[in-house]
CSV table of C-alpha atoms in Angstrom, one decimal:
chain,number,residue,atom,x,y,z
A,1,UNK,CA,0.0,0.0,0.0
A,2,UNK,CA,1.2,3.5,-0.8
A,3,UNK,CA,1.4,6.6,1.5
A,4,UNK,CA,-1.8,8.4,2.1
A,5,UNK,CA,-1.9,12.2,2.3
A,6,UNK,CA,-3.7,14.1,5.1
A,7,UNK,CA,-5.2,16.9,3.1
A,8,UNK,CA,-7.2,18.6,5.8
A,9,UNK,CA,-8.1,18.4,9.4
A,10,UNK,CA,-10.6,20.1,11.6
A,11,UNK,CA,-11.4,20.1,15.3
A,12,UNK,CA,-13.8,22.1,17.5
A,13,UNK,CA,-13.0,23.1,21.1
A,14,UNK,CA,-13.9,20.3,23.5
A,15,UNK,CA,-16.5,21.0,26.2
A,16,UNK,CA,-18.1,19.6,29.3
A,17,UNK,CA,-21.3,17.5,29.1
A,18,UNK,CA,-24.2,19.9,28.9
A,19,UNK,CA,-22.1,22.8,27.6
A,20,UNK,CA,-21.7,21.6,24.0
A,21,UNK,CA,-23.7,21.8,20.8
A,22,UNK,CA,-25.7,18.6,19.9
A,23,UNK,CA,-23.7,15.8,18.4
A,24,UNK,CA,-24.7,16.4,14.8
A,25,UNK,CA,-23.8,20.1,14.9
A,26,UNK,CA,-20.3,19.3,16.4
A,27,UNK,CA,-19.8,16.7,13.6
A,28,UNK,CA,-21.0,19.1,10.9
A,29,UNK,CA,-18.7,21.9,12.1
A,30,UNK,CA,-15.6,19.6,12.3
A,31,UNK,CA,-16.2,18.4,8.8
A,32,UNK,CA,-16.6,21.9,7.4
A,33,UNK,CA,-13.3,22.9,9.1
A,34,UNK,CA,-11.5,19.9,7.6
A,35,UNK,CA,-12.8,20.5,4.1
A,36,UNK,CA,-11.9,24.2,4.4
A,37,UNK,CA,-8.4,23.2,5.6
A,38,UNK,CA,-8.0,20.9,2.5
A,39,UNK,CA,-9.5,23.5,0.2
A,40,UNK,CA,-12.1,21.0,-1.1
A,41,UNK,CA,-15.8,20.9,-1.4
A,42,UNK,CA,-17.9,18.0,0.0
A,43,UNK,CA,-18.7,17.0,-3.6
A,44,UNK,CA,-15.1,15.8,-4.0
A,45,UNK,CA,-15.6,13.3,-1.1
A,46,UNK,CA,-16.2,9.7,-2.3
A,47,UNK,CA,-16.9,8.0,1.0
A,48,UNK,CA,-17.2,8.9,4.6
A,49,UNK,CA,-16.5,7.0,7.8
A,50,UNK,CA,-18.2,8.4,10.9
A,51,UNK,CA,-17.4,7.4,14.4
A,52,UNK,CA,-19.4,7.7,17.6
A,53,UNK,CA,-20.1,5.5,20.6
A,54,UNK,CA,-23.2,6.9,22.3
A,55,UNK,CA,-25.8,7.4,19.6
A,56,UNK,CA,-28.4,5.7,17.5
A,57,UNK,CA,-27.8,4.2,14.1
A,58,UNK,CA,-27.1,6.6,11.2
A,59,UNK,CA,-26.0,9.5,13.4
A,60,UNK,CA,-23.3,9.9,10.8
A,61,UNK,CA,-25.9,10.8,8.1
A,62,UNK,CA,-27.5,13.3,10.5
A,63,UNK,CA,-24.1,15.1,10.9
A,64,UNK,CA,-23.1,15.0,7.2
A,65,UNK,CA,-26.4,15.8,5.5
A,66,UNK,CA,-26.1,19.5,6.4
A,67,UNK,CA,-22.7,19.6,4.7
A,68,UNK,CA,-24.0,17.9,1.6
A,69,UNK,CA,-26.4,15.2,0.3
A,70,UNK,CA,-24.4,13.7,-2.5
A,71,UNK,CA,-25.5,10.1,-2.1
A,72,UNK,CA,-22.0,8.8,-1.2
A,73,UNK,CA,-21.6,5.8,1.1
A,74,UNK,CA,-21.6,6.8,4.8
A,75,UNK,CA,-20.4,4.1,7.2
A,76,UNK,CA,-21.1,4.5,10.9
A,77,UNK,CA,-18.3,3.2,13.1
A,78,UNK,CA,-18.4,2.2,16.8
A,79,UNK,CA,-15.2,0.6,18.3
A,80,UNK,CA,-15.3,2.0,21.9
A,81,UNK,CA,-12.6,4.6,22.7
A,82,UNK,CA,-10.7,3.7,19.5
A,83,UNK,CA,-13.7,4.7,17.3
A,84,UNK,CA,-12.2,7.8,15.8
A,85,UNK,CA,-9.0,6.1,14.7
A,86,UNK,CA,-10.9,3.1,13.5
A,87,UNK,CA,-12.7,5.5,11.1
A,88,UNK,CA,-9.3,6.9,10.1
A,89,UNK,CA,-8.0,3.3,9.6
A,90,UNK,CA,-10.9,2.4,7.3
A,91,UNK,CA,-10.6,5.7,5.3
A,92,UNK,CA,-6.8,5.2,4.9
A,93,UNK,CA,-7.3,1.6,3.6
A,94,UNK,CA,-9.6,2.8,0.9
A,95,UNK,CA,-7.0,5.3,-0.3
A,96,UNK,CA,-3.9,3.1,0.1
A,97,UNK,CA,-5.5,0.3,-1.8
A,98,UNK,CA,-6.2,2.5,-4.8
A,99,UNK,CA,-9.9,2.0,-4.6
A,100,UNK,CA,-10.7,5.7,-3.9
A,101,UNK,CA,-9.0,9.1,-4.0
A,102,UNK,CA,-10.7,11.3,-1.4
A,103,UNK,CA,-12.2,9.9,1.8
A,104,UNK,CA,-13.5,11.7,4.9
A,105,UNK,CA,-13.1,10.4,8.5
A,106,UNK,CA,-15.1,12.2,11.2
A,107,UNK,CA,-15.8,11.5,14.9
A,108,UNK,CA,-18.0,13.1,17.5
A,109,UNK,CA,-19.4,12.4,20.9
A,110,UNK,CA,-22.1,14.0,23.1
A,111,UNK,CA,-21.5,12.5,26.5
A,112,UNK,CA,-23.2,12.6,29.9
A,113,UNK,CA,-21.5,13.5,33.2
A,114,UNK,CA,-20.1,10.8,35.4
A,115,UNK,CA,-18.4,7.4,34.9
A,116,UNK,CA,-19.1,5.3,31.8
A,117,UNK,CA,-21.7,2.6,32.1
A,118,UNK,CA,-23.7,0.2,29.9
A,119,UNK,CA,-26.6,1.6,27.9
A,120,UNK,CA,-28.2,-1.7,27.1
A,121,UNK,CA,-28.9,-3.6,30.3
A,122,UNK,CA,-31.4,-6.2,28.9
A,123,UNK,CA,-28.7,-8.2,27.1
A,124,UNK,CA,-25.2,-9.7,27.7
A,125,UNK,CA,-22.5,-7.0,27.9
A,126,UNK,CA,-19.5,-7.1,25.5
A,127,UNK,CA,-17.4,-6.8,28.6
A,128,UNK,CA,-18.6,-9.9,30.4
A,129,UNK,CA,-15.3,-11.8,30.0
A,130,UNK,CA,-13.3,-8.7,30.8
A,131,UNK,CA,-15.3,-7.9,33.9
A,132,UNK,CA,-14.9,-11.5,35.1
A,133,UNK,CA,-11.2,-11.4,34.6
A,134,UNK,CA,-10.9,-8.0,36.4
A,135,UNK,CA,-13.0,-9.4,39.3
A,136,UNK,CA,-10.5,-12.2,39.7
A,137,UNK,CA,-7.4,-10.0,39.6
A,138,UNK,CA,-8.6,-6.9,41.5
A,139,UNK,CA,-10.4,-6.6,44.8
A,140,UNK,CA,-11.8,-3.1,44.6
A,141,UNK,CA,-15.5,-3.2,45.5
A,142,UNK,CA,-17.3,0.1,44.7
A,143,UNK,CA,-14.7,1.3,42.2
A,144,UNK,CA,-16.3,2.0,38.8
A,145,UNK,CA,-15.2,-0.4,36.1
A,146,UNK,CA,-13.2,1.9,33.9
A,147,UNK,CA,-11.3,3.1,37.0
A,148,UNK,CA,-10.8,-0.5,38.1
A,149,UNK,CA,-9.4,-1.5,34.7
A,150,UNK,CA,-6.8,1.2,34.3
A,151,UNK,CA,-6.1,1.8,38.0
A,152,UNK,CA,-5.6,-2.0,38.2
A,153,UNK,CA,-3.1,-1.8,35.2
A,154,UNK,CA,-1.2,0.9,37.0
A,155,UNK,CA,-1.3,-1.1,40.2
A,156,UNK,CA,0.2,-4.1,38.3
A,157,UNK,CA,3.1,-1.9,37.1
A,158,UNK,CA,3.6,-0.6,40.6
A,159,UNK,CA,3.9,-4.1,42.0
A,160,UNK,CA,6.1,-5.4,39.2
A,161,UNK,CA,8.6,-2.5,39.1
A,162,UNK,CA,8.2,-0.5,42.3
A,163,UNK,CA,6.6,2.4,40.4
A,164,UNK,CA,5.6,5.1,42.9
A,165,UNK,CA,2.1,6.7,42.9
A,166,UNK,CA,3.6,10.1,42.2
A,167,UNK,CA,4.8,8.9,38.8
A,168,UNK,CA,1.2,9.0,37.7
A,169,UNK,CA,0.8,12.4,39.3
A,170,UNK,CA,3.8,13.7,37.2
A,171,UNK,CA,2.2,12.4,34.0
A,172,UNK,CA,-1.0,14.3,34.9
A,173,UNK,CA,1.0,17.5,35.8
A,174,UNK,CA,2.8,17.2,32.4
A,175,UNK,CA,-0.5,17.0,30.6
A,176,UNK,CA,-1.7,20.2,32.2
A,177,UNK,CA,1.5,22.1,31.3
A,178,UNK,CA,0.9,21.1,27.7
A,179,UNK,CA,-2.8,21.8,27.7
A,180,UNK,CA,-2.4,25.4,28.9
A,181,UNK,CA,-1.0,26.2,25.5
A,182,UNK,CA,-3.9,24.5,23.6
A,183,UNK,CA,-7.0,26.7,23.1
A,184,UNK,CA,-9.0,23.6,22.1
A,185,UNK,CA,-8.4,21.8,25.3
A,186,UNK,CA,-11.1,21.5,28.0
A,187,UNK,CA,-8.9,21.9,31.0
A,188,UNK,CA,-6.2,24.5,30.6
A,189,UNK,CA,-5.3,25.1,34.3
A,190,UNK,CA,-1.8,24.0,35.2
A,191,UNK,CA,-1.5,21.7,38.1
A,192,UNK,CA,1.5,20.4,39.9
A,193,UNK,CA,2.3,16.8,40.8
A,194,UNK,CA,1.6,17.7,44.5
A,195,UNK,CA,-1.8,19.1,43.4
A,196,UNK,CA,-2.6,15.8,41.8
A,197,UNK,CA,-1.5,13.8,44.8
A,198,UNK,CA,-3.5,15.9,47.1
A,199,UNK,CA,-6.7,15.8,45.1
A,200,UNK,CA,-9.7,13.7,46.0
A,201,UNK,CA,-8.7,10.1,46.5
A,202,UNK,CA,-10.9,7.7,44.5
A,203,UNK,CA,-8.9,4.5,45.0
A,204,UNK,CA,-6.5,4.7,48.0
A,205,UNK,CA,-2.9,4.1,47.0
A,206,UNK,CA,-3.8,3.8,43.3
A,207,UNK,CA,-5.6,6.9,42.0
A,208,UNK,CA,-6.8,10.4,42.7
A,209,UNK,CA,-9.5,12.2,40.7
A,210,UNK,CA,-7.1,14.2,38.6
A,211,UNK,CA,-5.5,11.0,37.3
A,212,UNK,CA,-8.6,10.2,35.3
A,213,UNK,CA,-9.8,11.9,32.1
A,214,UNK,CA,-13.2,13.7,32.2
A,215,UNK,CA,-16.3,12.9,30.1
A,216,UNK,CA,-16.2,15.3,27.2
A,217,UNK,CA,-18.1,16.4,24.2
A,218,UNK,CA,-16.5,17.3,20.9
A,219,UNK,CA,-15.9,16.6,17.2
A,220,UNK,CA,-12.9,16.3,14.8
A,221,UNK,CA,-12.4,15.3,11.2
A,222,UNK,CA,-9.7,14.5,8.6
A,223,UNK,CA,-9.8,14.4,4.8
A,224,UNK,CA,-7.4,11.8,3.3
A,225,UNK,CA,-6.4,11.8,-0.4
A,226,UNK,CA,-4.2,9.9,-2.8
A,227,UNK,CA,-1.1,11.5,-4.3
A,228,UNK,CA,-2.6,11.7,-7.7
A,229,UNK,CA,-5.7,13.5,-6.3
A,230,UNK,CA,-3.4,15.9,-4.4
A,231,UNK,CA,-1.4,16.6,-7.6
A,232,UNK,CA,-4.6,17.2,-9.6
A,233,UNK,CA,-6.1,19.6,-7.0
A,234,UNK,CA,-2.9,21.4,-5.9
A,235,UNK,CA,-3.1,20.0,-2.4
A,236,UNK,CA,0.0,20.2,-0.1
A,237,UNK,CA,1.5,16.7,0.4
A,238,UNK,CA,3.8,17.4,3.3
A,239,UNK,CA,1.9,15.2,5.9
A,240,UNK,CA,1.5,11.6,5.1
A,241,UNK,CA,0.3,8.4,6.9
A,242,UNK,CA,3.2,6.1,6.1
A,243,UNK,CA,2.2,3.1,8.2
A,244,UNK,CA,-0.8,2.0,10.3
A,245,UNK,CA,-1.9,-1.1,12.2
A,246,UNK,CA,-5.0,-2.1,14.0
A,247,UNK,CA,-5.1,-5.0,16.5
A,248,UNK,CA,-7.6,-6.7,18.6
A,249,UNK,CA,-7.3,-9.0,21.6
A,250,UNK,CA,-5.5,-12.3,21.6
A,251,UNK,CA,-5.6,-15.1,24.2
A,252,UNK,CA,-2.9,-13.3,26.3
A,253,UNK,CA,-5.5,-10.7,27.2
A,254,UNK,CA,-7.1,-13.2,29.6
A,255,UNK,CA,-4.5,-15.9,30.0
A,256,UNK,CA,-1.7,-13.6,31.3
A,257,UNK,CA,-3.5,-12.9,34.6
A,258,UNK,CA,-2.3,-9.3,34.4
A,259,UNK,CA,-4.4,-6.2,34.4
A,260,UNK,CA,-1.9,-4.5,32.0
A,261,UNK,CA,-2.7,-7.1,29.4
A,262,UNK,CA,-6.5,-6.9,30.1
A,263,UNK,CA,-6.4,-3.2,29.2
A,264,UNK,CA,-4.6,-3.7,25.9
A,265,UNK,CA,-0.8,-3.6,26.6
A,266,UNK,CA,-0.2,-6.5,24.2
A,267,UNK,CA,-2.5,-5.0,21.5
A,268,UNK,CA,-0.5,-1.8,21.6
A,269,UNK,CA,2.8,-3.5,21.6
A,270,UNK,CA,1.9,-5.6,18.6
A,271,UNK,CA,0.4,-2.7,16.6
A,272,UNK,CA,3.4,-0.5,17.3
A,273,UNK,CA,5.7,-3.4,16.2
A,274,UNK,CA,3.9,-3.8,12.9
A,275,UNK,CA,4.0,-0.1,12.3
A,276,UNK,CA,7.8,0.2,13.0
A,277,UNK,CA,8.5,-2.8,10.8
A,278,UNK,CA,6.4,-1.4,8.0
A,279,UNK,CA,7.9,2.0,8.1
A,280,UNK,CA,11.5,0.7,8.6
A,281,UNK,CA,12.0,2.9,11.7
A,282,UNK,CA,12.1,2.5,15.5
A,283,UNK,CA,10.8,4.4,18.4
A,284,UNK,CA,14.1,6.4,18.7
A,285,UNK,CA,13.1,8.0,15.3
A,286,UNK,CA,10.0,9.6,16.7
A,287,UNK,CA,9.7,13.3,17.5
A,288,UNK,CA,6.2,13.5,18.9
A,289,UNK,CA,3.5,11.1,20.1
A,290,UNK,CA,-0.2,11.4,20.9
A,291,UNK,CA,-1.2,8.4,22.9
A,292,UNK,CA,-4.3,7.2,24.7
A,293,UNK,CA,-4.0,8.6,28.3
A,294,UNK,CA,-7.5,8.0,29.4
A,295,UNK,CA,-5.9,7.6,32.8
A,296,UNK,CA,-2.4,8.7,33.8
A,297,UNK,CA,-1.8,5.0,34.5
A,298,UNK,CA,-2.4,4.1,30.9
A,299,UNK,CA,0.0,6.7,29.6
A,300,UNK,CA,2.7,5.3,31.8
A,301,UNK,CA,2.3,1.7,30.7
A,302,UNK,CA,1.9,2.8,27.1
A,303,UNK,CA,5.4,4.4,27.1
A,304,UNK,CA,6.7,0.8,27.4
A,305,UNK,CA,4.2,-0.8,25.1
A,306,UNK,CA,5.2,1.6,22.3
A,307,UNK,CA,8.9,1.1,23.0
A,308,UNK,CA,9.5,4.7,24.0
A,309,UNK,CA,11.4,3.2,26.9
A,310,UNK,CA,12.2,-0.3,28.1
A,311,UNK,CA,9.9,-2.4,30.2
A,312,UNK,CA,10.0,-1.2,33.8
A,313,UNK,CA,11.7,2.0,32.8
A,314,UNK,CA,8.7,4.3,32.5
A,315,UNK,CA,9.3,5.9,35.9
A,316,UNK,CA,12.8,6.9,34.9
A,317,UNK,CA,11.5,8.1,31.5
A,318,UNK,CA,9.2,10.4,33.4
A,319,UNK,CA,11.7,11.6,36.0
A,320,UNK,CA,14.2,12.4,33.3
A,321,UNK,CA,11.7,14.6,31.4
A,322,UNK,CA,12.0,12.5,28.3
A,323,UNK,CA,8.2,12.7,27.8
A,324,UNK,CA,8.0,16.5,27.3
A,325,UNK,CA,9.6,19.4,25.6
A,326,UNK,CA,13.4,19.3,25.7
A,327,UNK,CA,13.3,15.5,26.3
A,328,UNK,CA,13.5,12.6,23.9
A,329,UNK,CA,9.9,12.3,22.7
A,330,UNK,CA,7.2,14.9,23.4
A,331,UNK,CA,4.1,13.0,24.4
A,332,UNK,CA,0.6,14.5,24.1
A,333,UNK,CA,1.6,18.1,23.3
A,334,UNK,CA,-2.2,18.7,23.0
A,335,UNK,CA,-2.6,17.9,26.7
A,336,UNK,CA,-3.9,14.5,25.9
A,337,UNK,CA,-7.2,13.0,27.0
A,338,UNK,CA,-6.4,14.0,30.6
A,339,UNK,CA,-6.5,17.7,29.9
A,340,UNK,CA,-7.8,18.1,26.4
A,341,UNK,CA,-10.7,15.8,27.1
A,342,UNK,CA,-12.0,12.5,25.8
A,343,UNK,CA,-15.1,12.6,23.6
A,344,UNK,CA,-14.9,8.9,22.7
A,345,UNK,CA,-15.7,9.0,19.0
A,346,UNK,CA,-13.7,12.2,18.3
A,347,UNK,CA,-10.5,11.3,20.2
A,348,UNK,CA,-8.6,9.5,17.5
A,349,UNK,CA,-9.3,12.2,15.0
A,350,UNK,CA,-8.4,14.9,17.5
A,351,UNK,CA,-5.0,13.1,17.8
A,352,UNK,CA,-4.7,13.2,14.0
A,353,UNK,CA,-5.5,16.9,14.1
A,354,UNK,CA,-2.7,17.7,16.6
A,355,UNK,CA,-0.1,15.6,14.8
A,356,UNK,CA,-0.9,17.0,11.4
A,357,UNK,CA,-0.4,20.5,12.7
A,358,UNK,CA,2.8,19.4,14.4
A,359,UNK,CA,4.3,18.1,11.2
A,360,UNK,CA,3.1,21.1,9.3
A,361,UNK,CA,4.8,23.3,11.8
A,362,UNK,CA,1.6,25.2,12.5
A,363,UNK,CA,0.8,24.0,16.0
A,364,UNK,CA,1.5,27.4,17.6
A,365,UNK,CA,2.3,27.3,21.3
A,366,UNK,CA,2.2,23.5,21.4
A,367,UNK,CA,4.7,23.1,18.5
A,368,UNK,CA,7.4,20.6,18.9
A,369,UNK,CA,10.4,22.2,17.2
A,370,UNK,CA,11.5,20.4,14.0
A,371,UNK,CA,8.9,17.6,14.2
A,372,UNK,CA,9.2,15.3,11.3
A,373,UNK,CA,8.0,11.9,12.5
A,374,UNK,CA,4.9,11.4,14.7
A,375,UNK,CA,3.1,8.4,16.2
A,376,UNK,CA,-0.6,8.1,17.2
A,377,UNK,CA,-1.9,5.5,19.6
A,378,UNK,CA,-5.7,5.1,20.3
A,379,UNK,CA,-7.1,2.3,22.4
A,380,UNK,CA,-10.6,0.9,23.0
A,381,UNK,CA,-11.4,-1.8,25.6
A,382,UNK,CA,-13.3,-4.8,24.4
A,383,UNK,CA,-11.1,-4.3,22.3
A,384,UNK,CA,-9.1,-2.6,19.6
A,385,UNK,CA,-5.9,-0.6,19.2
A,386,UNK,CA,-4.9,1.6,16.3
A,387,UNK,CA,-1.3,2.9,15.9
A,388,UNK,CA,-0.6,5.3,13.1
A,389,UNK,CA,2.7,6.7,11.9
A,390,UNK,CA,2.9,10.1,10.2
A,391,UNK,CA,5.8,11.7,8.4
A,392,UNK,CA,6.6,15.1,7.1
A,393,UNK,CA,7.8,15.2,3.5
């Protein structure tokens, strides 16, 4: 498969539940911004992949019809928190295979306050096996499931490697330092590691409130095109997706008896390995990374899954400042999910938005100087993981 060009990206400011426009308006606005960024009309789009988690069928059509009703295929995508990057993965495949020349990927989410929970309670949950495994591994009655999953993964790392709780606090503080420079982020107030440690305890010895990302509403979109289409329409070709991999769970998810595997460590490691091999590079070649920090704990273990540091070395990676400006690899310059917010369907495309701007050199106050190679990691429990490599040409 050939490289795919990111022709245009769009993202609206993320907002708290109850403070946003309705889902379809957020999606419409993100698409208009992406098309304007690409300098294209909707009539040039041949297919669209639309991601959201909380919504009825064909919400994608509801969001796109105000932009145009051209009769194109519109595919609605739901893959939990990796929904946005799954839409991107599908759009990229259509271009890279030569089947199409201009495809749209869009994601949005209109969320409710509070912890995530099941919508359909009259049928078996997709998480039954995951919940059963978590119950066997973690004794944490009263802790909401999402917190138990990712807090449990962090606890596993703490037990294996002696990782201190304040390592997660330092990750959260770093996120806030980055987000203060991002006008699209939900939380732009800078906090210190001490602030995080002294915040409301939601799992003693494992997690404070600030270590978890907030429910968020928002929308983001990307227009992908082929090289021949870009040449024909005079579109800049400087940002390309050069490798991408999507993985789902393997038997190790359950058989390892480890919360880190239950939340996708092996999925991320395998996806990253495929991407590095396909692109002929390694993690040392990366300049900037946007990764799935739904909890500070997941950011820390993902450093190791992506090979940004060795296994058991995440604490040192953090203490040495290698995850921020002036260090080895700037992670989540946008502020990540922890500070930017996490509207499930939009997250993967918001990551694409940030990395595209980084490689264009137009990221403003969040700019990573001289960024040429970028990696995106987006994870959904249940499960799916998408890792995408971008290069500046």
